Short mmCIF file of C-alpha atoms in Angstrom, two decimals:
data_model
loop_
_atom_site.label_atom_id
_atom_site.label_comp_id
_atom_site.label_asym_id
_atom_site.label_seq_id
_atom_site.Cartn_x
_atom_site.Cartn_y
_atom_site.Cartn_z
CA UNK W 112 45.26 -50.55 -172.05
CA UNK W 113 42.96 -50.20 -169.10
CA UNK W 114 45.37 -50.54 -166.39
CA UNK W 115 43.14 -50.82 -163.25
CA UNK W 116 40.06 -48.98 -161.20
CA UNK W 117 41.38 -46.28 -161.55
CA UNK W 118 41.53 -45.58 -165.41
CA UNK W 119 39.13 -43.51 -167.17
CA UNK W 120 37.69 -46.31 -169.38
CA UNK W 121 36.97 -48.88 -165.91
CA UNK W 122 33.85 -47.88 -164.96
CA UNK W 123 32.67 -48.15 -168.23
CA UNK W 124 33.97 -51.23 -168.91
CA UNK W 125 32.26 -52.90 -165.78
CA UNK W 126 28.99 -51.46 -166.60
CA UNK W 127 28.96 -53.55 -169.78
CA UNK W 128 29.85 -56.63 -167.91
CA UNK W 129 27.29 -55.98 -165.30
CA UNK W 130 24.61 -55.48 -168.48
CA UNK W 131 26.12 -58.64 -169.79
CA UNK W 132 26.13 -60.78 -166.59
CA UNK W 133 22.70 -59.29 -166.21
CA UNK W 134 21.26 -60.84 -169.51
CA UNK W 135 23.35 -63.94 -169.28
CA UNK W 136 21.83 -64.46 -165.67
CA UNK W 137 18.09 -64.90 -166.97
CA UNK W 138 19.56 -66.87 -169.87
CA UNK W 139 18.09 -69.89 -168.52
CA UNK W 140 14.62 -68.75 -167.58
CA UNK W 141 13.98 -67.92 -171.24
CA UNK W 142 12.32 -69.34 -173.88
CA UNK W 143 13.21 -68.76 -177.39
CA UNK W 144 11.93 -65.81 -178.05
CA UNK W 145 13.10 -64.41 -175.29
CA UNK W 146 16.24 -65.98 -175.91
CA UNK W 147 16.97 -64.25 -178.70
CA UNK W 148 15.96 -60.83 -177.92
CA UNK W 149 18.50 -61.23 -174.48
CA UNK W 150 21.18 -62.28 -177.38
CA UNK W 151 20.44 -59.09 -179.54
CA UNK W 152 20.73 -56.74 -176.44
CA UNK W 153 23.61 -58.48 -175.23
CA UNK W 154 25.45 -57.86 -179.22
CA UNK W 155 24.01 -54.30 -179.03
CA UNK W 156 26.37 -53.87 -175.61
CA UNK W 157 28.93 -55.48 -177.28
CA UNK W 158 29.09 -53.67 -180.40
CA UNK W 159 28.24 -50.46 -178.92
CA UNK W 160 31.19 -50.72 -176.18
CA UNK W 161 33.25 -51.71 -179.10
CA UNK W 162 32.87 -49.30 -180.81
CA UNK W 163 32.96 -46.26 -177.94
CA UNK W 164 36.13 -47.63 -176.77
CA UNK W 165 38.12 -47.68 -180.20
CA UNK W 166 36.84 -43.87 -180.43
CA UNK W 167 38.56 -43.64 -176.94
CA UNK W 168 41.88 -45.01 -177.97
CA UNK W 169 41.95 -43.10 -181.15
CA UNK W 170 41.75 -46.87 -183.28
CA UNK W 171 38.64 -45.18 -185.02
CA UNK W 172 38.70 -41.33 -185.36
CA UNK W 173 35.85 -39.46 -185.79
CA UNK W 174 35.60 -35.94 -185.90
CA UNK W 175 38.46 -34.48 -184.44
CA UNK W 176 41.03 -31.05 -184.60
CA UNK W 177 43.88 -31.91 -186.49
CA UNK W 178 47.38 -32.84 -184.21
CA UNK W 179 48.85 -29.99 -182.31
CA UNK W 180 48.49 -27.87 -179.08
CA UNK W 181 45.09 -25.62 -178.05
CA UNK W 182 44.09 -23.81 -175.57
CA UNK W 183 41.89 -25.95 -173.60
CA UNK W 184 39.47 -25.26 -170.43
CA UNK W 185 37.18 -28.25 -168.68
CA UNK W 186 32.99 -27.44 -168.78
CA UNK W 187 30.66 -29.42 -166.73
CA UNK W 188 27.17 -29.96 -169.19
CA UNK W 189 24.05 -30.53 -166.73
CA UNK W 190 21.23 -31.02 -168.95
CA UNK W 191 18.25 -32.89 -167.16
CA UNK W 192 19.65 -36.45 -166.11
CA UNK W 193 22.52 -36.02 -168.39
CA UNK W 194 26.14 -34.88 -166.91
CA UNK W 195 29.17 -35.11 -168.56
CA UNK W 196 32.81 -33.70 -169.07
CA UNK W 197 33.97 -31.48 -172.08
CA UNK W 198 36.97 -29.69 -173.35
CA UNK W 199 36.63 -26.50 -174.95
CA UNK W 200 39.74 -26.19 -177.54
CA UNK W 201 40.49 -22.59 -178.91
CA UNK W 202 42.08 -23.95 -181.86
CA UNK W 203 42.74 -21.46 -184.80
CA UNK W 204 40.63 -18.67 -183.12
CA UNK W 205 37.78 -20.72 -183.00
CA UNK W 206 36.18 -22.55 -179.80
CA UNK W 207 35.61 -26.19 -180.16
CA UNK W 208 34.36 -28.87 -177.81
CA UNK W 209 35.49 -32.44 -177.39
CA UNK W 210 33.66 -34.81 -174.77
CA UNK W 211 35.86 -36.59 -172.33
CA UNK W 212 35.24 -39.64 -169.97
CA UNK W 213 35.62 -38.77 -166.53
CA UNK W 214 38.86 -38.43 -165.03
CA UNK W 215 39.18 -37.20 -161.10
CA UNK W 216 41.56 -34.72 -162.29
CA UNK W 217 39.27 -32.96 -164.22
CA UNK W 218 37.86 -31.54 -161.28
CA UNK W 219 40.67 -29.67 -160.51
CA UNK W 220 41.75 -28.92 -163.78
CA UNK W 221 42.97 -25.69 -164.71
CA UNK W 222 43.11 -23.53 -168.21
CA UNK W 223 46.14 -25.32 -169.80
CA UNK W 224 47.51 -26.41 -172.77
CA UNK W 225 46.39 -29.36 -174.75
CA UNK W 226 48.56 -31.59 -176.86
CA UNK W 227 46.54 -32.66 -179.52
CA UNK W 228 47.64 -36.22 -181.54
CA UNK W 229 45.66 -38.54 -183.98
CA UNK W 230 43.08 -39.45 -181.71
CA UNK W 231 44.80 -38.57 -178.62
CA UNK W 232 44.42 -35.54 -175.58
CA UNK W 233 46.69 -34.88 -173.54
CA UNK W 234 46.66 -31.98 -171.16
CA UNK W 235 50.43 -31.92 -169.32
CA UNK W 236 50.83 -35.62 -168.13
CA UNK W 237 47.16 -36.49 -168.19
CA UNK W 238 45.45 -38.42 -171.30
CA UNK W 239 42.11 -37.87 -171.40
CA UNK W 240 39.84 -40.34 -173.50
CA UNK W 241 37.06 -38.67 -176.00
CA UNK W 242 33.38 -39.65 -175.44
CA UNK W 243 32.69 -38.75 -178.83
CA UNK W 244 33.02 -36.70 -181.94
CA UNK W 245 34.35 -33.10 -181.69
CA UNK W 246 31.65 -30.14 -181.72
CA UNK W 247 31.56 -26.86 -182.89
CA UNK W 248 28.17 -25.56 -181.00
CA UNK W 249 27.83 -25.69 -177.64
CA UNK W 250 26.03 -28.93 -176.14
CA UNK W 251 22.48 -28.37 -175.08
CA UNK W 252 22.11 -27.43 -170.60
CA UNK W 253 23.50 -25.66 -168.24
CA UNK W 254 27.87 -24.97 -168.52
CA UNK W 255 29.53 -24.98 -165.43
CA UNK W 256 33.24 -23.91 -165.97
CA UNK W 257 35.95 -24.89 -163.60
CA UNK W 258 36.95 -22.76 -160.76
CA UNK W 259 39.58 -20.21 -162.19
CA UNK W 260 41.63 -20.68 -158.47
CA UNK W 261 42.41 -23.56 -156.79
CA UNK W 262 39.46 -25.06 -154.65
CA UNK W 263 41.00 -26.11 -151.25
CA UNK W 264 38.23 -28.81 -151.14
CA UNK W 265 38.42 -29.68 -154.98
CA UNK W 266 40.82 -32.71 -154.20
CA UNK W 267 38.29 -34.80 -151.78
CA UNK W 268 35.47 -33.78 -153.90
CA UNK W 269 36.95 -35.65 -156.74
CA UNK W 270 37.92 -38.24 -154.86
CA UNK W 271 34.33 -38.65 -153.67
CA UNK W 272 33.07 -38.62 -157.05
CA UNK W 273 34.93 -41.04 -158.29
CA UNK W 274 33.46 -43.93 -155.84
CA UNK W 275 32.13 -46.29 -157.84
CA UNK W 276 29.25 -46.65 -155.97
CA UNK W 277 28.46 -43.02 -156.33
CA UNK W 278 29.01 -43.61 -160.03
CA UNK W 279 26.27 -46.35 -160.26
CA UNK W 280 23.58 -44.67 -158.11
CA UNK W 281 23.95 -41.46 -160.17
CA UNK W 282 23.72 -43.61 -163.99
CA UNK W 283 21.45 -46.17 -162.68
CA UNK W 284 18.40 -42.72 -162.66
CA UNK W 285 18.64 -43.56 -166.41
CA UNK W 286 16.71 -47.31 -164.80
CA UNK W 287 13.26 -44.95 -164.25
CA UNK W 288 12.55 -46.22 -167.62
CA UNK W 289 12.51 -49.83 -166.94
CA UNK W 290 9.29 -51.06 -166.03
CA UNK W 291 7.95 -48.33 -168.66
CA UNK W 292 10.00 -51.01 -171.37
CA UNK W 293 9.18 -54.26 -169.49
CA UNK W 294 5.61 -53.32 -170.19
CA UNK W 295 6.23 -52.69 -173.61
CA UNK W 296 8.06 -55.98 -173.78
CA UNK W 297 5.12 -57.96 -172.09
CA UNK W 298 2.49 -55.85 -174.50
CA UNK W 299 4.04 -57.25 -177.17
CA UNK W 300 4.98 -61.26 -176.34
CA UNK W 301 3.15 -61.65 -173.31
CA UNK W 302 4.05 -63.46 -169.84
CA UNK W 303 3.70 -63.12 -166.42
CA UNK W 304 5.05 -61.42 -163.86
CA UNK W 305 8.69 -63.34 -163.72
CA UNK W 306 8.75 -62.02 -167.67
CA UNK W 307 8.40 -58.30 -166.18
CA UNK W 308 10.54 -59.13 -163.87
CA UNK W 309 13.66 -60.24 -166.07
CA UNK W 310 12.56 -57.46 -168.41
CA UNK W 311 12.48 -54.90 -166.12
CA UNK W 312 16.34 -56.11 -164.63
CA UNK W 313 17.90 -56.23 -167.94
CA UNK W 314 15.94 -52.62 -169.35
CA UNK W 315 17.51 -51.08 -165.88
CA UNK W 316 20.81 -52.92 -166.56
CA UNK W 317 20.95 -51.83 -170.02
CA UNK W 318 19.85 -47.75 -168.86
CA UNK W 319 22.94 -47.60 -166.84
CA UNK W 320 25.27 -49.16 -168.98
CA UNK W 321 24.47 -46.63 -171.74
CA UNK W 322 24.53 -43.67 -169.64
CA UNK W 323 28.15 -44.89 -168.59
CA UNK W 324 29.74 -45.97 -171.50
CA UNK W 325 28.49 -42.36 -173.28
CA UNK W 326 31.22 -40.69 -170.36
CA UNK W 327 28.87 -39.68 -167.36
CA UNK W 328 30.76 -36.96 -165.03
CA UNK W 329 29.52 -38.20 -161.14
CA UNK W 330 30.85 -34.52 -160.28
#
């Protein structure tokens, strides 16, 4: 269950309602057409989020290691806008790598020992939530390992990353593409400059939600 603002899967979660609010605000400003394209995006959140979070709570497994312990480290990926949190499991001599959703404690995290379960990570008393299916090559960008030695600062740096207004100014960069889709949206059915408007909210909307709910690392 997501127990408050401070779980991994929150900020996620209130992305898609913000998308969703988002489309159900110019609900009544559309026509038809329009109408039904806000109702497609809104079942694409809906779906997608559905299906991201049963991944999370091991409901759905994807690709994963099989149950046990491994080796495990915490690697930043930077690559362009894109930043997220991974796990690189040594598991049978091999290194493997399992996306996370962010978790303040991974900032601090040291080389430990995973406990692996069907669809489950847990590194001593911390579960941490997969952002996706397990990987054997390394994810494209720039890997930033965790200090080896305890940062003295490490603790209010991963506080301040966790604000969730940090959070959304960070994922909401994905929103440069906006007007680029409102355009595309007006090329195609036309309308005036309250159509680019509602477009251009609900593409931005939309942008952040997806770089959320794919487990963004604000660190």
């Amino acid at each position: 269950m997501i127990s408050g603002p401070g779980h991994p899967l929150a900020y996620p979660v209130l992305t898609t309602i913000g998308a969703l609010v988002t489309c159900l605000a110019w609900a009544p400003f559309a026509d038809l057409e329009q109408l039904s394209m806000l109702a497609t995006v809104g079942l694409i959140v809906l779906g997608y989020t559905a299906f991201r979070l049963t991944v999370a709570f091991g409901v759905l497994r994807v690709r994963r290691v099989a149950p046990g312990v491994a080796e495990c480290k915490r690697v930043r990926q930077q690559h362009r806008l894109i930043s997220r949190s991974w796990l690189e499991l040594e598991v049978d001599g091999r290194i493997r790598r399992l996306p996370v959703y962010f978790d303040p404690a991974l900032v601090t995290l040291p080389a430990a020992t995973a406990r692996l379960g069907h669809g489950t990570v847990h590194v001593g008393e911390l579960r941490l939530y997969p952002s996706g299916p397990l990987r054997d090559s390394e994810p494209p960008g720039r890997l930033i390992d965790n200090p080896t030695r305890p940062d003295p600062d490490g603790p209010a740096h991963a506080a301040r990353s966790a604000r969730f207004g940090r959070r959304l100014v960070l994922d909401a960069q994905f929103a440069v593409v906006a007007p680029f889709a409102a355009l595309f949206w007006i090329y195609l059915a036309g309308g005036g400059f309250l159509v680019f408007l509602g477009a251009a909210t609900v593409a931005a909307a939309v942008a952040t939600w997806f770089a959320a709910i794919r487990g963004s690392d604000p660190s």
